[in-house]
């Protein structure tokens, strides 16, 4: 019988080339009693972190063997689990993405357009998942609507993507299921007294749609978890200090922020031009610093609401942006692959898993180091 006693995650460490985590202890509330006793992540990821262990690979987990002097800290620290919505609670792309495109075609009266699964998978492969390019490739193949001027192709593509987004949201709310095993994973954490926080504030679908997806967990389960959306981030201590209206930034800070946004937009423009000229797919990280700040705010608020230090929280991520933000603040991070990210690389993740339960991600594995 599995126990809740934990000696967690000093094998879930950073890779050798990971920069030292930045930990702001002023924003972390004192821990409370928890059934899952673990050594603090501070012993695993100290402020001046230099790794001396061996990098290990077990059943999809990349683990780090800690050195002996990392076990001399207070073992009463607890664990909290932070869950993203996109790709973690629900894998909308596995079933819904192709259906949403076909619904968008119907809505726009494009009777000749229908994506079977082989067609869809071929377009995803050839475009590296770029949806604009998928549409261009497809209509270049079958022919564009005869009444569409060449100069309006770009606006036509955007209108299809807009309808597709609306259709996908409808599917997510009404018919698409949660990922298999996620409910059992949450129940197991709650039964062991481990705080579970669901992050909706930076979902691609928007806070409102993400909350509707979370409601699929059911009232009883929702009464045991915390949901962090835009409002919760703004009301958190971190949100008030960093994003609060009462805190005014200097002119230099505002100019620096605008410069970073402009640089990000310019990177994206150049990448698209290069990709167009070379007829290749260019994958460049254009996540703006403003967007990253928002995600960091959500992660900080999640840790604050869970009343667990940032370095003792584990983010279960389905996105590269969440992964980047967690790395920036020294939060351990496990990637859960989805159909959209099945071939993506996540070099900064502490572990990469394919799903919940069984041989994949479970609370017992987190608690007992059973990789």
Coordinates of C-alpha atoms in Angstrom, one line a residue:
X1 CA 0.0 0.0 0.0
X2 CA 1.4 3.4 -1.0
X3 CA 2.0 5.9 1.7
X4 CA 1.8 9.7 1.7
X5 CA 5.2 10.1 3.3
X6 CA 7.4 12.0 0.9
X7 CA 11.0 12.5 0.3
X8 CA 10.2 14.4 -2.8
X9 CA 11.9 15.7 -5.8
X10 CA 15.5 16.2 -4.8
X11 CA 15.8 13.9 -7.8
X12 CA 13.6 16.3 -9.9
X13 CA 16.5 18.8 -10.3
X14 CA 17.7 21.2 -12.8
X15 CA 20.0 20.3 -15.7
X16 CA 23.6 21.4 -15.5
X17 CA 23.1 24.4 -17.7
X18 CA 20.1 25.8 -15.9
X19 CA 20.7 29.2 -14.4
X20 CA 20.4 29.7 -10.6
X21 CA 16.8 30.3 -9.6
X22 CA 15.7 33.6 -8.3
X23 CA 13.7 33.1 -5.1
X24 CA 11.8 35.9 -3.4
X25 CA 11.1 34.6 0.1
X26 CA 9.2 37.8 1.0
X27 CA 6.4 36.7 -1.2
X28 CA 6.1 33.2 0.2
X29 CA 3.7 32.6 3.1
X30 CA 4.6 30.2 5.9
X31 CA 3.9 26.5 5.3
X32 CA 1.1 24.7 7.1
X33 CA 1.0 21.1 8.2
X34 CA 0.8 18.6 5.3
X35 CA 0.5 14.9 5.1
X36 CA 3.3 14.8 2.5
X37 CA 6.5 15.7 4.3
X38 CA 9.4 16.5 2.0
X39 CA 12.8 18.1 2.2
X40 CA 12.5 21.7 1.0
X41 CA 13.3 22.6 -2.6
X42 CA 15.7 25.1 -1.2
X43 CA 18.0 22.2 -0.3
X44 CA 17.7 20.9 -3.9
X45 CA 17.9 24.3 -5.6
X46 CA 19.9 26.6 -3.3
X47 CA 20.3 30.3 -4.1
X48 CA 23.8 29.8 -5.4
X49 CA 23.1 26.5 -7.2
X50 CA 25.8 24.5 -8.8
X51 CA 25.0 21.0 -9.8
X52 CA 27.3 18.2 -8.9
X53 CA 25.2 15.1 -9.4
X54 CA 24.5 12.8 -12.3
X55 CA 21.7 13.3 -14.9
X56 CA 19.4 10.3 -14.8
X57 CA 16.7 9.2 -17.2
X58 CA 13.9 6.9 -15.9
X59 CA 10.7 6.2 -17.8
X60 CA 10.5 9.6 -19.3
X61 CA 11.6 11.5 -16.1
X62 CA 14.9 13.3 -16.2
X63 CA 16.0 13.2 -12.6
X64 CA 19.0 14.6 -10.7
X65 CA 20.8 12.8 -8.0
X66 CA 21.5 15.2 -5.2
X67 CA 24.8 15.5 -3.4
X68 CA 24.8 14.3 0.3
X69 CA 25.0 17.9 1.7
X70 CA 21.5 18.7 0.3
X71 CA 19.7 16.7 3.0
X72 CA 20.5 18.7 6.1
X73 CA 17.5 21.0 5.9
X74 CA 14.2 20.9 7.8
X75 CA 12.2 18.0 6.2
X76 CA 8.8 19.4 7.1
X77 CA 8.3 21.5 4.0
X78 CA 5.4 20.7 1.8
X79 CA 4.5 20.3 -1.8
X80 CA 2.0 22.1 -4.0
X81 CA 0.9 21.2 -7.5
X82 CA 0.1 23.9 -10.1
X83 CA -1.8 22.8 -13.2
X84 CA -2.2 24.7 -16.5
X85 CA -5.4 24.3 -18.4
X86 CA -4.3 24.1 -22.1
X87 CA -2.8 20.7 -22.8
X88 CA -3.0 19.6 -19.1
X89 CA -6.6 19.6 -18.0
X90 CA -7.8 19.2 -21.6
X91 CA -6.0 18.2 -24.8
X92 CA -8.3 20.1 -27.1
X93 CA -6.1 19.6 -30.1
X94 CA -6.3 15.8 -30.0
X95 CA -10.0 15.7 -31.0
X96 CA -11.2 19.3 -31.3
X97 CA -8.8 21.2 -33.5
X98 CA -9.7 19.4 -36.8
X99 CA -13.4 19.5 -36.0
X100 CA -13.2 23.2 -35.2
X101 CA -11.6 23.9 -38.6
X102 CA -14.4 21.9 -40.4
X103 CA -17.0 23.8 -38.4
X104 CA -15.4 27.1 -39.4
X105 CA -15.4 26.1 -43.1
X106 CA -19.2 25.3 -42.8
X107 CA -19.9 28.6 -41.1
X108 CA -18.2 30.5 -43.9
X109 CA -19.9 28.5 -46.7
X110 CA -16.8 26.7 -47.9
X111 CA -18.5 23.5 -48.8
X112 CA -15.5 22.2 -50.8
X113 CA -13.3 22.4 -47.7
X114 CA -13.2 19.4 -45.3
X115 CA -10.2 18.1 -43.5
X116 CA -10.1 14.4 -42.9
X117 CA -7.6 13.1 -40.3
X118 CA -4.9 12.2 -42.9
X119 CA -5.2 15.6 -44.5
X120 CA -5.1 17.4 -41.2
X121 CA -2.0 15.5 -40.0
X122 CA -0.2 16.1 -43.3
X123 CA -0.9 19.9 -43.0
X124 CA 0.3 19.9 -39.4
X125 CA 3.5 18.1 -40.4
X126 CA 4.2 20.3 -43.4
X127 CA 3.5 23.6 -41.5
X128 CA 5.1 22.6 -38.1
X129 CA 1.7 23.4 -36.6
X130 CA 1.5 27.0 -37.9
X131 CA -2.3 27.3 -38.6
X132 CA -2.0 30.2 -41.0
X133 CA 0.4 28.3 -43.1
X134 CA -1.9 25.2 -42.9
X135 CA -4.7 27.2 -44.5
X136 CA -2.4 28.7 -47.2
X137 CA -1.0 25.2 -48.1
X138 CA -4.5 23.8 -48.2
X139 CA -6.1 26.4 -50.4
X140 CA -3.0 26.6 -52.7
X141 CA -3.7 22.9 -53.2
X142 CA -7.4 22.9 -53.8
X143 CA -7.8 26.5 -55.0
X144 CA -8.9 29.6 -53.3
X145 CA -12.6 30.8 -53.4
X146 CA -13.1 32.2 -56.9
X147 CA -14.7 35.4 -55.7
X148 CA -11.7 36.2 -53.4
X149 CA -9.3 38.9 -54.7
X150 CA -5.6 38.0 -54.3
X151 CA -5.1 41.1 -52.1
X152 CA -7.7 39.7 -49.6
X153 CA -6.2 36.3 -49.0
X154 CA -4.6 37.3 -45.7
X155 CA -7.8 38.7 -44.3
X156 CA -9.7 35.6 -45.5
X157 CA -7.2 33.4 -43.6
X158 CA -7.7 35.5 -40.5
X159 CA -11.5 35.2 -40.8
X160 CA -11.2 31.4 -41.0
X161 CA -9.0 31.3 -37.9
X162 CA -11.4 33.6 -36.0
X163 CA -14.3 31.2 -36.8
X164 CA -12.2 28.2 -35.9
X165 CA -11.3 29.7 -32.5
X166 CA -15.0 30.3 -31.8
X167 CA -15.8 26.8 -32.8
X168 CA -13.1 25.3 -30.7
X169 CA -14.3 27.2 -27.6
X170 CA -17.8 25.8 -28.2
X171 CA -16.4 22.3 -28.5
X172 CA -14.3 22.7 -25.3
X173 CA -17.3 23.9 -23.3
X174 CA -19.8 21.3 -24.6
X175 CA -18.3 18.1 -25.8
X176 CA -14.6 17.7 -25.3
X177 CA -13.6 15.7 -22.3
X178 CA -10.9 16.3 -19.7
X179 CA -7.6 14.4 -20.1
X180 CA -7.8 10.8 -18.9
X181 CA -6.6 10.5 -15.3
X182 CA -6.5 14.1 -14.4
X183 CA -9.5 13.8 -12.0
X184 CA -7.8 10.9 -10.2
X185 CA -4.5 12.8 -10.0
X186 CA -6.3 15.8 -8.4
X187 CA -8.2 13.5 -6.0
X188 CA -5.1 11.8 -4.9
X189 CA -3.3 15.1 -4.2
X190 CA -6.3 16.4 -2.2
X191 CA -6.5 13.1 -0.2
X192 CA -2.8 13.5 0.7
X193 CA -3.3 17.1 1.8
X194 CA -1.3 18.5 -1.1
X195 CA -2.7 21.9 -2.4
X196 CA -3.8 21.9 -6.0
X197 CA -4.0 25.2 -7.9
X198 CA -5.4 25.5 -11.4
X199 CA -4.1 28.4 -13.5
X200 CA -6.6 30.0 -15.8
X201 CA -5.2 33.5 -16.1
X202 CA -2.9 32.9 -19.0
X203 CA -4.8 30.2 -20.9
X204 CA -4.8 30.8 -24.7
X205 CA -8.6 30.3 -24.6
X206 CA -8.9 33.2 -22.1
X207 CA -9.8 33.2 -18.5
X208 CA -13.5 32.8 -19.0
X209 CA -13.3 29.8 -21.2
X210 CA -10.6 28.2 -19.1
X211 CA -12.8 28.6 -16.0
X212 CA -15.6 26.8 -17.8
X213 CA -13.3 24.0 -18.6
X214 CA -12.3 23.8 -14.9
X215 CA -16.0 23.5 -14.0
X216 CA -15.9 20.1 -15.7
X217 CA -14.1 18.8 -12.6
X218 CA -17.4 19.0 -10.7
X219 CA -18.5 21.0 -7.7
X220 CA -17.1 18.6 -5.0
X221 CA -13.6 18.5 -6.6
X222 CA -13.7 22.3 -7.2
X223 CA -14.3 22.8 -3.5
X224 CA -10.9 21.3 -2.7
X225 CA -8.8 23.1 -5.3
X226 CA -7.9 26.7 -5.9
X227 CA -8.4 28.5 -9.2
X228 CA -6.1 31.4 -10.1
X229 CA -7.4 33.7 -12.8
X230 CA -6.9 37.3 -13.7
X231 CA -8.7 38.6 -10.6
X232 CA -6.8 36.3 -8.2
X233 CA -3.5 37.5 -9.7
X234 CA -4.4 41.1 -9.3
X235 CA -5.5 40.6 -5.7
X236 CA -2.4 38.6 -4.7
X237 CA 0.4 40.3 -2.8
X238 CA 2.7 39.9 -5.7
X239 CA 0.0 41.3 -8.1
X240 CA -0.5 44.3 -6.0
X241 CA 3.2 45.0 -5.7
X242 CA 4.0 44.5 -9.3
X243 CA 0.8 45.1 -11.3
X244 CA -1.1 47.2 -8.8
X245 CA -2.5 50.6 -9.9
X246 CA -1.0 52.2 -6.9
X247 CA 2.5 51.4 -8.0
X248 CA 3.6 53.7 -10.8
X249 CA 6.6 52.8 -12.8
X250 CA 9.2 55.4 -13.8
X251 CA 9.4 56.8 -17.4
X252 CA 12.6 54.8 -17.9
X253 CA 10.8 51.6 -17.0
X254 CA 7.9 52.3 -19.2
X255 CA 10.2 53.1 -22.2
X256 CA 12.2 49.9 -21.5
X257 CA 9.0 47.9 -21.6
X258 CA 7.9 49.4 -24.9
X259 CA 11.3 48.8 -26.3
X260 CA 11.1 45.1 -25.4
X261 CA 7.7 44.8 -27.0
X262 CA 8.9 46.5 -30.2
X263 CA 11.9 44.2 -30.3
X264 CA 9.7 41.1 -29.9
X265 CA 7.4 42.2 -32.7
X266 CA 10.4 42.9 -35.0
X267 CA 11.8 39.4 -34.3
X268 CA 8.5 37.9 -35.4
X269 CA 8.3 40.0 -38.5
X270 CA 11.9 39.0 -39.6
X271 CA 11.2 35.4 -38.8
X272 CA 8.1 35.4 -41.1
X273 CA 10.0 37.1 -43.9
X274 CA 12.9 34.6 -43.7
X275 CA 10.5 31.7 -43.6
X276 CA 8.6 33.0 -46.6
X277 CA 11.8 33.5 -48.7
X278 CA 13.3 30.2 -47.8
X279 CA 10.0 28.3 -47.8
X280 CA 10.8 26.8 -44.4
X281 CA 9.2 26.9 -41.0
X282 CA 11.1 29.1 -38.6
X283 CA 10.5 28.5 -34.9
X284 CA 11.6 31.5 -32.9
X285 CA 10.6 32.4 -29.3
X286 CA 8.8 35.7 -29.6
X287 CA 7.1 35.6 -26.2
X288 CA 7.0 39.2 -25.1
X289 CA 8.5 40.2 -21.7
X290 CA 5.0 41.6 -20.9
X291 CA 3.4 38.2 -21.5
X292 CA 6.1 36.4 -19.5
X293 CA 5.6 38.9 -16.6
X294 CA 1.9 38.0 -16.6
X295 CA 2.7 34.2 -16.4
X296 CA 5.2 34.8 -13.6
X297 CA 2.5 36.8 -11.8
X298 CA 0.1 33.8 -12.1
X299 CA 2.8 31.3 -10.8
X300 CA 3.7 33.6 -7.9
X301 CA 0.0 34.1 -7.0
X302 CA -0.5 30.3 -7.2
X303 CA 2.3 29.7 -4.8
X304 CA 1.0 32.4 -2.5
X305 CA -2.6 31.1 -2.5
X306 CA -1.2 27.5 -1.8
X307 CA 0.8 28.9 1.0
X308 CA 3.9 27.1 -0.2
X309 CA 7.2 28.6 -1.3
X310 CA 7.7 28.9 -5.0
X311 CA 10.6 26.5 -5.0
X312 CA 8.4 23.8 -3.4
X313 CA 5.7 24.1 -6.0
X314 CA 5.7 22.0 -9.1
X315 CA 4.2 23.4 -12.3
X316 CA 2.5 20.8 -14.6
X317 CA 2.9 22.6 -17.8
X318 CA 1.5 22.1 -21.3
X319 CA 3.1 25.3 -22.8
X320 CA 6.6 26.5 -23.5
X321 CA 5.6 30.0 -22.1
X322 CA 4.6 28.5 -18.7
X323 CA 7.8 26.5 -18.7
X324 CA 9.9 29.6 -19.4
X325 CA 8.2 31.6 -16.6
X326 CA 8.6 28.8 -14.1
X327 CA 12.3 28.4 -15.0
X328 CA 12.8 32.2 -14.5
X329 CA 11.6 32.1 -10.9
X330 CA 13.1 28.7 -9.9
X331 CA 9.9 26.7 -9.8
X332 CA 10.3 23.0 -10.7
X333 CA 8.4 22.0 -13.8
X334 CA 7.0 18.9 -15.4
X335 CA 5.8 19.0 -19.0
X336 CA 2.8 16.9 -19.9
X337 CA 2.8 16.3 -23.6
X338 CA -0.3 16.8 -25.7
X339 CA -1.1 16.0 -29.3
X340 CA 0.0 19.6 -30.1
X341 CA 3.4 19.3 -28.4
X342 CA 4.0 15.6 -29.1
X343 CA 7.1 16.3 -31.1
X344 CA 8.3 19.5 -29.4
X345 CA 11.5 19.7 -27.4
X346 CA 11.5 20.9 -23.8
X347 CA 15.2 21.1 -22.8
X348 CA 14.5 23.1 -19.6
X349 CA 11.9 20.8 -18.2
X350 CA 12.8 18.8 -15.1
X351 CA 10.6 15.9 -16.4
X352 CA 8.5 15.1 -19.5
X353 CA 5.5 12.8 -19.2
X354 CA 2.8 11.6 -21.7
X355 CA -0.2 11.7 -19.4
X356 CA -1.6 11.0 -16.0
X357 CA -1.7 7.7 -14.1
X358 CA -0.1 4.3 -14.6
X359 CA 3.4 4.6 -15.9
X360 CA 3.1 8.3 -16.3
X361 CA 2.6 11.2 -13.9
X362 CA 1.1 10.3 -10.4
X363 CA 1.2 12.0 -7.0
X364 CA 2.8 8.9 -5.6
X365 CA 5.7 9.2 -8.0
X366 CA 6.2 12.8 -7.0
X367 CA 6.1 11.9 -3.3
X368 CA 8.1 8.7 -3.3
X369 CA 10.6 9.4 -6.1
X370 CA 9.3 6.3 -7.9
X371 CA 10.3 7.3 -11.4

